[in-house]
């Protein structure tokens, strides 16, 4: 995701120090030390990138990374005001929920585009670029404090061309200027505030600014005044310093494959990645680092893949234990919504107890896959149950009737007790009196005439005074409230109250259902109804993968619906281009903006991956055909012919000053990491050897990163492992809906086989697969019964028809591997 230009010594030495001097010229005195309160705020409100996306082995919270002049910021959000509007600007014509939230500021906002650029050039004014997203807490704090302030709005409108940008709509622009901010301030996050020349070159930047001076910390008004003075009196220095920084960033962020090189050795890279993860692993509650803790599904998927090829080693066993323990503790923790399903963004503490309550679509998608994978490797039903619960939440709360998925649900909402001010977690937390009032019935046979509330409160750690400590609640938003967290096993709770395990399960399920009904009556958090192609691709994978493992037809039907949505609303067939986003209209219809945003690398990569997963789940070749078509377009639009790998965005777009290649698997996997695996899978489905070569070239381009800091790219390490161990081709010959075919497919889907492709052939010589893979014509059913062939390195096992025999073959292999 976000490239941190600090990480290369050339970048650090060449641009960071001049930029710091430039910052000092604007902001005056050296930065004071962070106060303890500032650090606590950091734990409660942390933006997505610095903590969960940093490539450092032990990244720090954003406000600890940045000089205090750039301050802490965080995720969360507030919806638009319901009061009559005194001002309306041109953002009112946009569809982005984030831009619409700023449509009534007393600021002459422009969306990112030519109109704003032309105005800056014509009037020779600097550009103020403000970047955020609709569920970002500190974005809305800055809006309330500064952008709704009449005086500040006038200063901005008269002296700058003001551009408001939704980072989720335009990640390409966001990444360029975030790279600049991180390189020049030592940290980053949202809201992001950057000042640009009329030709879009940045010269100073930061994150959240308070409206007025506070001690030695300059306020936003002071910063604006100093920038205006410097623009008038010292413009040449500004521009030349900005140019030097930009050139250094171009060199420091370059990723390229040198001629004659090959990717690093996969076992060595995987071992190093495992060791780096093991060194940052927190043993008591799982996860990596102490606090705050992020779910990091890319780490968990790597660990389970590492175990799959190292099952007999102590390292392999340890990797699996790390993954399963982390997933188990997250499922028990407060980061997991025990009443209404789904997972919150991250935990502010080491025990997964008090979360930042925002819910993101990309987290739900990746965690559903991680939990269903855990059920495959462990056989434990609890992991499958969590995966299903995640998809239940998404189907209920993040789904559009068109088949698409919404982006996020906010952390903040108005308390049910009243008051206009939103509070974080208000929709999700409970007082002890609420629980007692809701669950008053005495449980027959329970020790001490315990009520259902007594049992529920014991099991979920509910306390009369609330179970959130002041350290976890620096703003007092959760005082007296309880975040549900499983404190005891069902068996221990049953023993404590002298009733059966079955009775406890029944009571807890009943209580959760009643509490869910109460939640429905509370004021809901803001819902970002923007639908992003990339995140919809991730969720397509989740429904397909979970549906296939569980053999759940309803989930598979939902996956097909998602695929249909992407093809209908996110694919411009005329231009042969993926579209980045679409929106829910006022009448619940799907809308598009007048000039749709073309898709970026992650849109192509995640959709292609989702389509491949959908094919393996449904074995309908239409999805395979579209995946091939999209990969061909991705190659044309985004492949770097000189240095290999894919650019994040269209390299011909002159308004994007840095052509970046993501080298970070963080909150989302890097699109290059996913593409490396997509290319490999597609080469096996289509017979296109050039895609196998492209995958190797891509991995070669990232060799330095993979060799030195593989923990930054665990998903790409998985792709490197897939290259090394080669994919197994599992070919099922049979009729798609026949029971014997279904039995063989169920066997394959019950196992975690990270390095495989699955295909079905019905011996139709005119089919998509037969046309591309002539070898399939030599495979047929034995005795008219569905038959499985397992092939690897151009050799195939003897065909099998018995599901148990196929299971043994896939798990343990065979010594009888004759040549084809």
XYZ file of C-alpha atoms in Angstrom, residues 281-670:
390
model
C 4.832 -12.314 17.682
C 3.093 -11.681 21.013
C 2.634 -15.072 22.629
C -0.074 -14.446 25.229
C -2.851 -13.100 23.035
C -1.404 -13.714 19.591
C -0.886 -11.102 16.937
C 2.207 -9.080 16.219
C 3.588 -6.368 18.536
C 1.892 -5.438 21.795
C -0.548 -2.618 21.054
C -2.261 -1.438 19.012
C -2.937 -4.733 17.244
C -4.165 -5.139 13.690
C -5.665 -8.312 12.219
C -3.017 -8.581 9.434
C -4.577 -11.509 7.510
C -1.629 -11.476 5.081
C 0.625 -12.600 7.937
C -1.763 -15.354 9.000
C -2.182 -16.704 5.474
C 1.589 -16.799 5.039
C 2.035 -18.691 8.307
C -0.510 -21.330 7.318
C 1.071 -21.646 3.869
C 4.515 -21.947 5.462
C 3.191 -24.747 7.673
C 1.763 -26.555 4.636
C 5.256 -27.133 3.210
C 7.050 -27.487 6.557
C 4.636 -29.731 8.464
C 7.322 -32.008 9.849
C 9.538 -29.243 11.217
C 9.311 -27.409 14.512
C 9.200 -24.122 12.599
C 6.201 -25.320 10.625
C 4.375 -26.370 13.783
C 5.196 -23.043 15.423
C 3.931 -21.116 12.385
C 0.608 -22.919 12.514
C 0.306 -22.376 16.263
C 0.957 -18.645 15.824
C -1.754 -18.343 13.171
C -4.404 -20.422 14.929
C -3.805 -18.842 18.342
C -4.069 -15.346 16.856
C -7.290 -16.189 15.027
C -8.747 -17.821 18.133
C -7.918 -14.877 20.399
C -9.283 -12.357 17.911
C -12.533 -14.326 17.695
C -12.852 -14.229 21.494
C -11.896 -10.577 21.773
C -13.790 -7.323 21.592
C -12.433 -6.685 18.103
C -15.014 -9.317 17.097
C -18.583 -8.048 17.258
C -20.260 -10.814 19.294
C -23.751 -9.376 18.857
C -23.881 -8.349 15.204
C -20.917 -10.223 13.693
C -18.014 -8.873 11.691
C -14.683 -7.480 12.885
C -13.716 -3.980 13.917
C -10.655 -2.294 12.463
C -8.045 -2.975 15.144
C -7.547 -3.363 18.884
C -6.186 -0.498 20.969
C -4.746 -2.957 23.501
C -2.737 -6.164 23.396
C -5.637 -8.461 24.417
C -7.922 -7.633 21.462
C -10.388 -6.102 23.939
C -11.206 -2.462 23.133
C -11.306 -1.880 19.402
C -11.419 1.062 17.108
C -15.004 0.324 16.124
C -14.870 1.091 12.415
C -15.654 -1.897 10.153
C -13.972 -2.101 6.760
C -15.037 -4.312 3.868
C -11.483 -5.388 3.067
C -10.975 -6.667 6.621
C -14.139 -8.766 6.499
C -13.104 -10.288 3.169
C -9.596 -11.280 4.168
C -10.561 -12.476 7.640
C -13.326 -14.703 6.246
C -10.707 -16.400 4.061
C -8.251 -16.684 6.961
C -10.859 -18.258 9.255
C -12.107 -20.749 6.680
C -8.484 -21.688 6.001
C -7.950 -22.234 9.719
C -10.941 -24.578 9.718
C -9.367 -26.550 6.869
C -6.007 -26.983 8.575
C -7.331 -27.600 12.103
C -10.674 -29.271 11.529
C -12.152 -27.013 14.239
C -15.743 -25.990 13.568
C -15.360 -22.757 15.526
C -13.224 -21.239 12.768
C -15.774 -22.115 10.099
C -18.497 -20.591 12.281
C -16.591 -17.309 12.510
C -16.095 -17.249 8.724
C -19.840 -17.730 8.218
C -20.636 -15.024 10.786
C -18.424 -12.531 8.956
C -20.296 -13.176 5.717
C -23.602 -12.941 7.558
C -22.638 -9.432 8.677
C -21.540 -8.458 5.161
C -24.703 -9.865 3.570
C -26.889 -8.018 6.064
C -25.131 -4.678 6.564
C -22.668 -4.088 3.697
C -24.573 -5.481 0.706
C -26.313 -3.606 -2.057
C -29.304 -5.171 -3.807
C -27.329 -5.008 -7.080
C -24.868 -7.566 -5.729
C -22.132 -5.101 -4.824
C -20.625 -4.449 -1.411
C -20.338 -1.157 0.471
C -16.991 0.092 1.707
C -17.231 0.704 5.440
C -19.251 1.335 8.566
C -18.193 4.164 10.840
C -16.838 3.923 14.368
C -18.863 6.841 15.709
C -22.590 7.266 16.192
C -25.061 9.197 18.331
C -25.649 7.478 21.708
C -29.066 5.909 22.167
C -29.350 7.863 25.428
C -29.550 11.070 23.395
C -27.398 14.066 22.582
C -26.208 15.338 19.222
C -22.523 14.546 19.662
C -21.348 11.270 18.196
C -19.235 8.900 20.256
C -16.992 6.095 19.205
C -18.525 2.682 19.780
C -21.898 4.049 20.931
C -23.709 1.636 18.628
C -21.842 -1.399 19.997
C -21.281 -1.043 23.758
C -23.480 -1.889 26.756
C -23.962 -0.842 30.353
C -24.500 -3.508 32.993
C -27.963 -2.079 33.737
C -28.939 -2.436 30.078
C -27.935 -6.087 30.125
C -29.773 -6.748 33.392
C -32.912 -5.042 32.142
C -32.825 -6.986 28.894
C -32.062 -10.418 30.380
C -33.911 -10.584 33.746
C -35.160 -14.187 33.733
C -33.916 -16.565 36.433
C -32.300 -19.626 34.875
C -33.786 -22.846 36.193
C -31.229 -24.993 37.981
C -28.498 -22.355 37.986
C -26.447 -21.825 41.149
C -27.658 -18.966 43.361
C -30.792 -18.348 41.292
C -28.645 -16.736 38.627
C -30.407 -14.794 35.901
C -29.644 -14.968 32.214
C -27.921 -11.592 32.668
C -25.649 -13.043 35.379
C -24.526 -15.818 33.069
C -24.093 -13.507 30.085
C -22.170 -10.897 32.100
C -19.876 -13.536 33.574
C -19.114 -15.071 30.200
C -18.557 -11.773 28.362
C -16.765 -9.850 31.101
C -19.514 -7.275 31.697
C -18.877 -5.213 34.848
C -21.189 -2.927 36.797
C -18.797 0.006 36.421
C -17.869 -0.876 32.837
C -14.935 -2.964 31.624
C -12.991 -0.278 29.740
C -10.100 1.222 31.692
C -9.357 4.971 31.537
C -6.108 4.158 29.723
C -8.153 2.611 26.934
C -10.599 5.518 26.886
C -8.675 8.812 27.039
C -11.671 10.854 25.826
C -14.165 9.354 28.256
C -16.407 8.109 25.456
C -16.716 4.615 26.947
C -17.066 5.483 30.630
C -19.360 2.978 32.353
C -19.677 0.966 29.136
C -18.744 -2.630 28.356
C -17.104 -4.040 25.263
C -18.076 -7.702 25.099
C -15.122 -10.077 25.271
C -15.255 -13.814 25.969
C -13.643 -14.294 29.378
C -14.368 -17.998 29.945
C -14.941 -21.067 27.846
C -18.502 -22.305 27.627
C -17.449 -25.304 29.730
C -16.098 -23.103 32.528
C -19.176 -20.874 32.467
C -21.398 -23.951 32.646
C -19.420 -25.324 35.591
C -19.515 -21.971 37.385
C -23.322 -21.872 37.311
C -23.902 -25.605 37.628
C -25.753 -26.036 34.326
C -25.031 -27.947 31.124
C -22.876 -26.733 28.274
C -25.852 -27.065 25.945
C -27.931 -24.838 28.247
C -25.209 -22.179 28.329
C -24.920 -22.170 24.536
C -28.665 -21.810 24.250
C -28.816 -18.966 26.785
C -25.923 -17.060 25.223
C -27.349 -17.392 21.704
C -30.751 -16.196 22.909
C -29.183 -13.241 24.710
C -27.130 -12.201 21.688
C -30.242 -12.325 19.496
C -32.203 -10.108 21.885
C -29.310 -7.651 22.112
C -29.065 -7.558 18.331
C -32.703 -6.507 18.201
C -32.001 -3.688 20.657
C -29.035 -2.593 18.559
C -31.336 -2.188 15.565
C -33.227 0.536 17.401
C -30.073 2.546 18.146
C -28.908 5.357 15.828
C -26.731 3.641 13.251
C -23.196 4.718 12.363
C -22.561 6.354 9.005
C -22.389 3.824 6.166
C -20.023 4.520 3.263
C -22.099 3.225 0.350
C -19.344 3.724 -2.179
C -18.618 0.423 -3.965
C -14.963 -0.123 -4.906
C -13.914 -2.632 -7.541
C -10.860 -3.825 -5.613
C -12.615 -4.430 -2.309
C -15.512 -6.095 -4.114
C -12.935 -8.384 -5.706
C -11.622 -9.315 -2.259
C -15.138 -10.046 -1.043
C -15.859 -12.105 -4.161
C -12.925 -14.324 -3.151
C -14.311 -14.615 0.375
C -17.767 -15.792 -0.644
C -16.316 -18.168 -3.227
C -13.709 -19.662 -0.891
C -15.968 -20.027 2.142
C -18.847 -21.308 0.021
C -16.660 -23.931 -1.637
C -15.181 -25.229 1.636
C -18.562 -25.443 3.332
C -20.446 -26.621 0.248
C -22.885 -23.788 0.971
C -25.017 -23.108 -2.109
C -26.370 -19.825 -0.736
C -22.862 -18.422 -0.300
C -21.889 -19.585 -3.781
C -24.990 -17.959 -5.238
C -24.014 -14.716 -3.479
C -20.535 -15.047 -4.971
C -21.999 -15.416 -8.463
C -24.193 -12.384 -7.811
C -21.059 -10.421 -6.873
C -19.351 -11.559 -10.066
C -22.370 -10.456 -12.110
C -22.312 -7.077 -10.339
C -18.661 -6.519 -11.199
C -19.245 -7.401 -14.835
C -22.336 -5.204 -15.143
C -21.345 -2.143 -13.137
C -17.545 -2.157 -12.857
C -16.570 -3.121 -16.415
C -16.646 -0.671 -19.322
C -16.876 -3.131 -22.206
C -16.554 -0.406 -24.823
C -13.283 0.948 -23.425
C -12.225 -2.472 -22.129
C -11.512 -0.924 -18.735
C -12.340 -1.743 -15.134
C -13.979 1.166 -13.343
C -12.757 2.080 -9.884
C -16.047 2.822 -8.162
C -19.790 3.197 -8.327
C -22.312 4.551 -5.859
C -25.710 3.976 -4.307
C -28.190 6.538 -5.572
C -31.009 8.214 -3.691
C -33.466 5.618 -5.005
C -31.127 2.726 -4.069
C -30.035 2.398 -7.688
C -26.401 1.993 -8.767
C -24.996 5.300 -10.015
C -21.816 6.335 -11.767
C -20.183 9.756 -11.876
C -20.149 11.707 -15.147
C -16.492 10.886 -15.788
C -15.959 7.446 -14.244
C -12.592 6.793 -12.661
C -10.618 4.121 -14.487
C -9.489 1.193 -12.408
C -6.090 0.880 -10.784
C -3.812 -2.109 -10.395
C -5.512 -3.367 -7.239
C -8.884 -3.275 -9.015
C -7.628 -5.583 -11.755
C -5.568 -7.846 -9.495
C -8.211 -8.387 -6.803
C -11.013 -8.965 -9.300
C -8.913 -11.447 -11.290
C -8.086 -13.326 -8.085
C -11.765 -13.289 -7.140
C -12.744 -14.650 -10.561
C -10.217 -17.465 -10.314
C -11.576 -18.350 -6.885
C -15.118 -18.137 -8.251
C -14.213 -20.505 -11.075
C -12.744 -23.044 -8.662
C -15.864 -22.749 -6.487
C -18.437 -23.045 -9.294
C -16.371 -24.517 -12.182
C -18.236 -22.223 -14.572
C -15.661 -21.317 -17.230
C -17.222 -17.913 -17.987
C -15.392 -16.584 -14.934
C -12.105 -18.078 -16.109
C -12.573 -16.486 -19.518
C -13.186 -13.058 -18.018
C -10.153 -13.438 -15.738
C -8.012 -14.120 -18.812
C -9.474 -11.072 -20.560
C -8.814 -8.817 -17.575
C -5.244 -10.050 -17.183
C -4.526 -9.212 -20.815
C -5.845 -5.671 -20.213
C -3.852 -5.303 -16.994
C -0.709 -6.241 -18.888
C -1.370 -3.676 -21.611
C -2.255 -0.844 -19.247
C 0.059 -1.289 -16.274
C 3.016 -3.615 -16.984
C 6.471 -2.011 -16.878
C 8.262 -3.256 -19.984
C 11.593 -1.852 -18.821
C 11.759 -2.831 -15.166
C 9.075 -5.554 -14.817
C 6.239 -5.536 -12.330
C 3.077 -3.451 -12.492
C 2.620 0.247 -11.871
C -0.141 1.077 -9.396
C -1.817 3.389 -11.884
C -1.754 4.421 -15.522
C 1.836 5.534 -16.238
C 0.574 7.900 -18.946
C -1.379 10.038 -16.443
C 0.645 13.255 -16.245
C -1.209 14.434 -13.121
C 0.299 11.572 -11.075
C 3.899 12.599 -10.453
C 5.325 9.319 -9.127
C 4.886 5.983 -10.870
C 4.867 3.673 -7.884
C 4.900 -0.091 -7.570
C 3.458 -1.189 -4.269
C 5.892 -3.147 -2.161
C 3.857 -3.475 1.004
C 1.381 -6.155 2.062
C -0.501 -4.403 4.825
C -4.172 -3.841 5.548
C -4.674 -5.086 1.993
C -2.242 -7.236 0.058
C -0.082 -5.499 -2.499
